[in-house]
């Protein structure tokens, strides 16, 4: 940010008060759509609707043989998504979609006087590959105050364009500017 400011960027701190609800909204939507995707054997529900026939056939064949081999992390999200879709007529999914629309409107209003919002890509040092591969890794922040996807999930929920730019500070590990 300091480098960008030296190059002429005018910056101002903003508060994103709805950022704390982005993760549960993203989780409800993505888990439900993941469950629907698996149930439909790769049909593009919630993903623009169209999936190339060869991709769908490949997914269906793979899903039929690998369903019993899914790791606990992935399986738990599919089962949670199925529950969200089937409980109370899918009310939780519908509420998450409505909340996403509200968050998008709030983001548009927040961005009105600005060209961009800059955040770190992740709220803490990025995990190692070994940490991420551990089934107990808490990507979603379900068991901690802040999940690793806290800032990137804003784009997932709102559909806002986003990019991460890798940056290597003078000292310390590389970080990403999102």
PDB file of C-alpha atoms in Angstrom:
ATOM      1  CA  UNK A   1       0.000   0.000   0.000  1.00  0.00           C
ATOM      2  CA  UNK A   2       2.867   2.346   0.799  1.00  0.00           C
ATOM      3  CA  UNK A   3       4.378   1.638  -2.622  1.00  0.00           C
ATOM      4  CA  UNK A   4       1.068   2.423  -4.314  1.00  0.00           C
ATOM      5  CA  UNK A   5       0.673   5.620  -2.281  1.00  0.00           C
ATOM      6  CA  UNK A   6       4.179   6.750  -3.292  1.00  0.00           C
ATOM      7  CA  UNK A   7       3.109   6.172  -6.912  1.00  0.00           C
ATOM      8  CA  UNK A   8       0.161   8.543  -6.432  1.00  0.00           C
ATOM      9  CA  UNK A   9      -2.668   6.366  -5.097  1.00  0.00           C
ATOM     10  CA  UNK A  10      -4.952   8.253  -2.740  1.00  0.00           C
ATOM     11  CA  UNK A  11      -6.128   5.902  -0.006  1.00  0.00           C
ATOM     12  CA  UNK A  12      -8.574   5.989   2.843  1.00  0.00           C
ATOM     13  CA  UNK A  13      -9.527   3.419   5.465  1.00  0.00           C
ATOM     14  CA  UNK A  14     -13.074   2.122   5.226  1.00  0.00           C
ATOM     15  CA  UNK A  15     -15.093  -0.102   7.509  1.00  0.00           C
ATOM     16  CA  UNK A  16     -16.861  -3.123   6.090  1.00  0.00           C
ATOM     17  CA  UNK A  17     -19.389  -3.802   8.889  1.00  0.00           C
ATOM     18  CA  UNK A  18     -21.020  -6.748   7.085  1.00  0.00           C
ATOM     19  CA  UNK A  19     -17.713  -8.558   6.586  1.00  0.00           C
ATOM     20  CA  UNK A  20     -18.422 -10.718   9.643  1.00  0.00           C
ATOM     21  CA  UNK A  21     -21.480 -12.270   7.988  1.00  0.00           C
ATOM     22  CA  UNK A  22     -19.831 -13.018   4.646  1.00  0.00           C
ATOM     23  CA  UNK A  23     -18.380 -16.376   5.745  1.00  0.00           C
ATOM     24  CA  UNK A  24     -21.640 -17.961   6.948  1.00  0.00           C
ATOM     25  CA  UNK A  25     -23.469 -16.633   3.883  1.00  0.00           C
ATOM     26  CA  UNK A  26     -20.746 -17.990   1.563  1.00  0.00           C
ATOM     27  CA  UNK A  27     -20.751 -21.317   3.386  1.00  0.00           C
ATOM     28  CA  UNK A  28     -24.539 -21.734   3.148  1.00  0.00           C
ATOM     29  CA  UNK A  29     -24.533 -20.948  -0.569  1.00  0.00           C
ATOM     30  CA  UNK A  30     -21.460 -22.937  -1.555  1.00  0.00           C
ATOM     31  CA  UNK A  31     -22.308 -25.999   0.573  1.00  0.00           C
ATOM     32  CA  UNK A  32     -25.873 -26.131  -0.790  1.00  0.00           C
ATOM     33  CA  UNK A  33     -24.709 -25.706  -4.380  1.00  0.00           C
ATOM     34  CA  UNK A  34     -21.982 -28.299  -3.873  1.00  0.00           C
ATOM     35  CA  UNK A  35     -24.596 -30.787  -2.637  1.00  0.00           C
ATOM     36  CA  UNK A  36     -26.857 -29.994  -5.598  1.00  0.00           C
ATOM     37  CA  UNK A  37     -23.910 -30.376  -7.974  1.00  0.00           C
ATOM     38  CA  UNK A  38     -23.075 -33.815  -6.578  1.00  0.00           C
ATOM     39  CA  UNK A  39     -26.695 -34.908  -6.456  1.00  0.00           C
ATOM     40  CA  UNK A  40     -27.103 -33.917 -10.121  1.00  0.00           C
ATOM     41  CA  UNK A  41     -23.830 -35.701 -10.978  1.00  0.00           C
ATOM     42  CA  UNK A  42     -22.175 -32.585 -12.337  1.00  0.00           C
ATOM     43  CA  UNK A  43     -25.126 -30.710 -13.789  1.00  0.00           C
ATOM     44  CA  UNK A  44     -24.326 -26.994 -13.528  1.00  0.00           C
ATOM     45  CA  UNK A  45     -26.950 -25.981 -10.979  1.00  0.00           C
ATOM     46  CA  UNK A  46     -26.071 -22.601  -9.506  1.00  0.00           C
ATOM     47  CA  UNK A  47     -22.987 -22.360 -11.710  1.00  0.00           C
ATOM     48  CA  UNK A  48     -24.361 -20.634 -14.768  1.00  0.00           C
ATOM     49  CA  UNK A  49     -26.440 -23.656 -15.709  1.00  0.00           C
ATOM     50  CA  UNK A  50     -24.422 -25.086 -18.590  1.00  0.00           C
ATOM     51  CA  UNK A  51     -21.612 -27.602 -18.269  1.00  0.00           C
ATOM     52  CA  UNK A  52     -19.938 -29.071 -21.363  1.00  0.00           C
ATOM     53  CA  UNK A  53     -21.395 -32.575 -21.914  1.00  0.00           C
ATOM     54  CA  UNK A  54     -17.951 -34.238 -21.824  1.00  0.00           C
ATOM     55  CA  UNK A  55     -17.169 -32.567 -18.468  1.00  0.00           C
ATOM     56  CA  UNK A  56     -20.523 -33.634 -17.030  1.00  0.00           C
ATOM     57  CA  UNK A  57     -20.078 -37.231 -18.194  1.00  0.00           C
ATOM     58  CA  UNK A  58     -16.557 -37.326 -16.772  1.00  0.00           C
ATOM     59  CA  UNK A  59     -17.746 -35.969 -13.419  1.00  0.00           C
ATOM     60  CA  UNK A  60     -20.648 -38.443 -13.278  1.00  0.00           C
ATOM     61  CA  UNK A  61     -18.329 -41.393 -13.912  1.00  0.00           C
ATOM     62  CA  UNK A  62     -15.780 -40.176 -11.354  1.00  0.00           C
ATOM     63  CA  UNK A  63     -18.461 -39.443  -8.747  1.00  0.00           C
ATOM     64  CA  UNK A  64     -19.930 -42.920  -9.122  1.00  0.00           C
ATOM     65  CA  UNK A  65     -16.588 -44.552  -8.372  1.00  0.00           C
ATOM     66  CA  UNK A  66     -15.119 -42.070  -5.860  1.00  0.00           C
ATOM     67  CA  UNK A  67     -18.106 -41.037  -3.715  1.00  0.00           C
ATOM     68  CA  UNK A  68     -17.184 -43.441  -0.953  1.00  0.00           C
ATOM     69  CA  UNK A  69     -13.610 -42.163  -0.974  1.00  0.00           C
ATOM     70  CA  UNK A  70     -14.319 -38.496  -0.271  1.00  0.00           C
ATOM     71  CA  UNK A  71     -12.378 -37.087   2.646  1.00  0.00           C
ATOM     72  CA  UNK A  72     -14.192 -35.944   5.779  1.00  0.00           C
ATOM     73  CA  UNK A  73     -13.715 -32.255   4.910  1.00  0.00           C
ATOM     74  CA  UNK A  74     -15.452 -32.568   1.533  1.00  0.00           C
ATOM     75  CA  UNK A  75     -18.087 -35.048   2.702  1.00  0.00           C
ATOM     76  CA  UNK A  76     -19.073 -32.811   5.638  1.00  0.00           C
ATOM     77  CA  UNK A  77     -19.713 -29.901   3.296  1.00  0.00           C
ATOM     78  CA  UNK A  78     -21.814 -31.992   0.915  1.00  0.00           C
ATOM     79  CA  UNK A  79     -23.915 -33.326   3.802  1.00  0.00           C
ATOM     80  CA  UNK A  80     -24.311 -29.855   5.306  1.00  0.00           C
ATOM     81  CA  UNK A  81     -25.385 -28.518   1.925  1.00  0.00           C
ATOM     82  CA  UNK A  82     -27.933 -31.300   1.499  1.00  0.00           C
ATOM     83  CA  UNK A  83     -29.337 -30.473   4.934  1.00  0.00           C
ATOM     84  CA  UNK A  84     -29.543 -26.770   4.039  1.00  0.00           C
ATOM     85  CA  UNK A  85     -31.478 -27.563   0.867  1.00  0.00           C
ATOM     86  CA  UNK A  86     -33.864 -30.057   2.433  1.00  0.00           C
ATOM     87  CA  UNK A  87     -34.604 -28.473   5.800  1.00  0.00           C
ATOM     88  CA  UNK A  88     -37.630 -26.179   5.909  1.00  0.00           C
ATOM     89  CA  UNK A  89     -37.967 -26.205   2.138  1.00  0.00           C
ATOM     90  CA  UNK A  90     -34.491 -24.793   1.527  1.00  0.00           C
ATOM     91  CA  UNK A  91     -35.213 -21.678   3.611  1.00  0.00           C
ATOM     92  CA  UNK A  92     -31.596 -21.385   4.790  1.00  0.00           C
ATOM     93  CA  UNK A  93     -30.261 -21.383   1.241  1.00  0.00           C
ATOM     94  CA  UNK A  94     -32.863 -18.828   0.147  1.00  0.00           C
ATOM     95  CA  UNK A  95     -31.985 -16.604   3.113  1.00  0.00           C
ATOM     96  CA  UNK A  96     -28.284 -16.846   2.294  1.00  0.00           C
ATOM     97  CA  UNK A  97     -28.994 -15.816  -1.313  1.00  0.00           C
ATOM     98  CA  UNK A  98     -31.065 -12.838  -0.054  1.00  0.00           C
ATOM     99  CA  UNK A  99     -28.270 -11.888   2.362  1.00  0.00           C
ATOM    100  CA  UNK A 100     -25.755 -12.061  -0.505  1.00  0.00           C
ATOM    101  CA  UNK A 101     -27.867  -9.590  -2.480  1.00  0.00           C
ATOM    102  CA  UNK A 102     -27.974  -7.249   0.544  1.00  0.00           C
ATOM    103  CA  UNK A 103     -24.201  -7.509   1.012  1.00  0.00           C
ATOM    104  CA  UNK A 104     -23.693  -6.749  -2.677  1.00  0.00           C
ATOM    105  CA  UNK A 105     -25.835  -3.598  -2.399  1.00  0.00           C
ATOM    106  CA  UNK A 106     -23.844  -2.528   0.679  1.00  0.00           C
ATOM    107  CA  UNK A 107     -20.568  -3.154  -1.156  1.00  0.00           C
ATOM    108  CA  UNK A 108     -21.689  -1.097  -4.154  1.00  0.00           C
ATOM    109  CA  UNK A 109     -22.672   1.761  -1.810  1.00  0.00           C
ATOM    110  CA  UNK A 110     -19.328   1.518   0.023  1.00  0.00           C
ATOM    111  CA  UNK A 111     -17.392   1.529  -3.257  1.00  0.00           C
ATOM    112  CA  UNK A 112     -19.284   4.495  -4.707  1.00  0.00           C
ATOM    113  CA  UNK A 113     -16.561   7.076  -3.962  1.00  0.00           C
ATOM    114  CA  UNK A 114     -13.676   4.627  -4.584  1.00  0.00           C
ATOM    115  CA  UNK A 115     -12.117   2.665  -7.402  1.00  0.00           C
ATOM    116  CA  UNK A 116     -11.191  -0.354  -5.288  1.00  0.00           C
ATOM    117  CA  UNK A 117     -11.024  -1.889  -1.830  1.00  0.00           C
ATOM    118  CA  UNK A 118      -7.618  -3.302  -0.922  1.00  0.00           C
ATOM    119  CA  UNK A 119      -7.227  -5.981   1.729  1.00  0.00           C
ATOM    120  CA  UNK A 120      -4.684  -8.646   2.476  1.00  0.00           C
ATOM    121  CA  UNK A 121      -5.571 -11.817   0.585  1.00  0.00           C
ATOM    122  CA  UNK A 122      -5.691 -13.755   3.844  1.00  0.00           C
ATOM    123  CA  UNK A 123      -6.057 -12.377   7.392  1.00  0.00           C
ATOM    124  CA  UNK A 124      -2.919 -14.100   8.693  1.00  0.00           C
ATOM    125  CA  UNK A 125       0.152 -15.759   7.238  1.00  0.00           C
ATOM    126  CA  UNK A 126      -0.817 -18.234   4.564  1.00  0.00           C
ATOM    127  CA  UNK A 127      -0.854 -21.858   5.727  1.00  0.00           C
ATOM    128  CA  UNK A 128       1.643 -24.388   4.504  1.00  0.00           C
ATOM    129  CA  UNK A 129       0.608 -27.091   2.050  1.00  0.00           C
ATOM    130  CA  UNK A 130       0.874 -29.627   4.878  1.00  0.00           C
ATOM    131  CA  UNK A 131      -1.515 -27.594   7.057  1.00  0.00           C
ATOM    132  CA  UNK A 132      -4.100 -27.298   4.282  1.00  0.00           C
ATOM    133  CA  UNK A 133      -3.950 -31.034   3.534  1.00  0.00           C
ATOM    134  CA  UNK A 134      -4.671 -31.842   7.192  1.00  0.00           C
ATOM    135  CA  UNK A 135      -8.397 -32.790   7.416  1.00  0.00           C
ATOM    136  CA  UNK A 136      -8.734 -30.663  10.557  1.00  0.00           C
ATOM    137  CA  UNK A 137      -7.606 -27.465   8.767  1.00  0.00           C
ATOM    138  CA  UNK A 138     -10.208 -24.777   9.454  1.00  0.00           C
ATOM    139  CA  UNK A 139     -10.402 -22.972   6.101  1.00  0.00           C
ATOM    140  CA  UNK A 140     -13.915 -21.656   6.705  1.00  0.00           C
ATOM    141  CA  UNK A 141     -13.278 -20.288  10.175  1.00  0.00           C
ATOM    142  CA  UNK A 142     -15.864 -22.582  11.729  1.00  0.00           C
ATOM    143  CA  UNK A 143     -13.677 -23.173  14.791  1.00  0.00           C
ATOM    144  CA  UNK A 144     -11.727 -19.939  14.937  1.00  0.00           C
ATOM    145  CA  UNK A 145     -12.507 -16.266  15.004  1.00  0.00           C
ATOM    146  CA  UNK A 146     -11.447 -15.617  11.405  1.00  0.00           C
ATOM    147  CA  UNK A 147     -11.252 -18.086   8.540  1.00  0.00           C
ATOM    148  CA  UNK A 148      -8.438 -17.978   6.024  1.00  0.00           C
ATOM    149  CA  UNK A 149     -10.886 -16.991   3.244  1.00  0.00           C
ATOM    150  CA  UNK A 150     -12.308 -13.985   5.116  1.00  0.00           C
ATOM    151  CA  UNK A 151     -11.419 -11.390   2.455  1.00  0.00           C
ATOM    152  CA  UNK A 152     -11.661 -13.462  -0.709  1.00  0.00           C
ATOM    153  CA  UNK A 153     -15.153 -14.655   0.236  1.00  0.00           C
ATOM    154  CA  UNK A 154     -16.482 -11.133  -0.246  1.00  0.00           C
ATOM    155  CA  UNK A 155     -15.987 -11.514  -4.008  1.00  0.00           C
ATOM    156  CA  UNK A 156     -17.494 -15.027  -3.911  1.00  0.00           C
ATOM    157  CA  UNK A 157     -20.654 -13.783  -2.212  1.00  0.00           C
ATOM    158  CA  UNK A 158     -21.124 -10.545  -4.146  1.00  0.00           C
ATOM    159  CA  UNK A 159     -19.807 -11.511  -7.566  1.00  0.00           C
ATOM    160  CA  UNK A 160     -17.505  -8.486  -7.442  1.00  0.00           C
ATOM    161  CA  UNK A 161     -14.351  -8.716  -9.537  1.00  0.00           C
ATOM    162  CA  UNK A 162     -11.248  -9.520  -7.520  1.00  0.00           C
ATOM    163  CA  UNK A 163      -7.593 -10.249  -8.048  1.00  0.00           C
ATOM    164  CA  UNK A 164      -4.735 -11.167  -5.755  1.00  0.00           C
ATOM    165  CA  UNK A 165      -1.370  -9.623  -6.476  1.00  0.00           C
ATOM    166  CA  UNK A 166       1.597 -11.417  -4.914  1.00  0.00           C
ATOM    167  CA  UNK A 167       3.971  -9.169  -3.054  1.00  0.00           C
ATOM    168  CA  UNK A 168       7.342  -9.866  -1.479  1.00  0.00           C
ATOM    169  CA  UNK A 169       8.091  -7.416   1.327  1.00  0.00           C
ATOM    170  CA  UNK A 170      11.688  -6.459   2.078  1.00  0.00           C
ATOM    171  CA  UNK A 171      11.621  -8.862   5.012  1.00  0.00           C
ATOM    172  CA  UNK A 172       9.309 -11.704   5.928  1.00  0.00           C
ATOM    173  CA  UNK A 173       7.263 -14.168   3.893  1.00  0.00           C
ATOM    174  CA  UNK A 174       5.422 -13.213   0.701  1.00  0.00           C
ATOM    175  CA  UNK A 175       1.929 -11.796   1.088  1.00  0.00           C
ATOM    176  CA  UNK A 176      -0.925 -11.113  -1.264  1.00  0.00           C
ATOM    177  CA  UNK A 177      -2.737  -7.849  -1.895  1.00  0.00           C
ATOM    178  CA  UNK A 178      -6.372  -8.536  -2.769  1.00  0.00           C
TER     179      UNK A 178
END
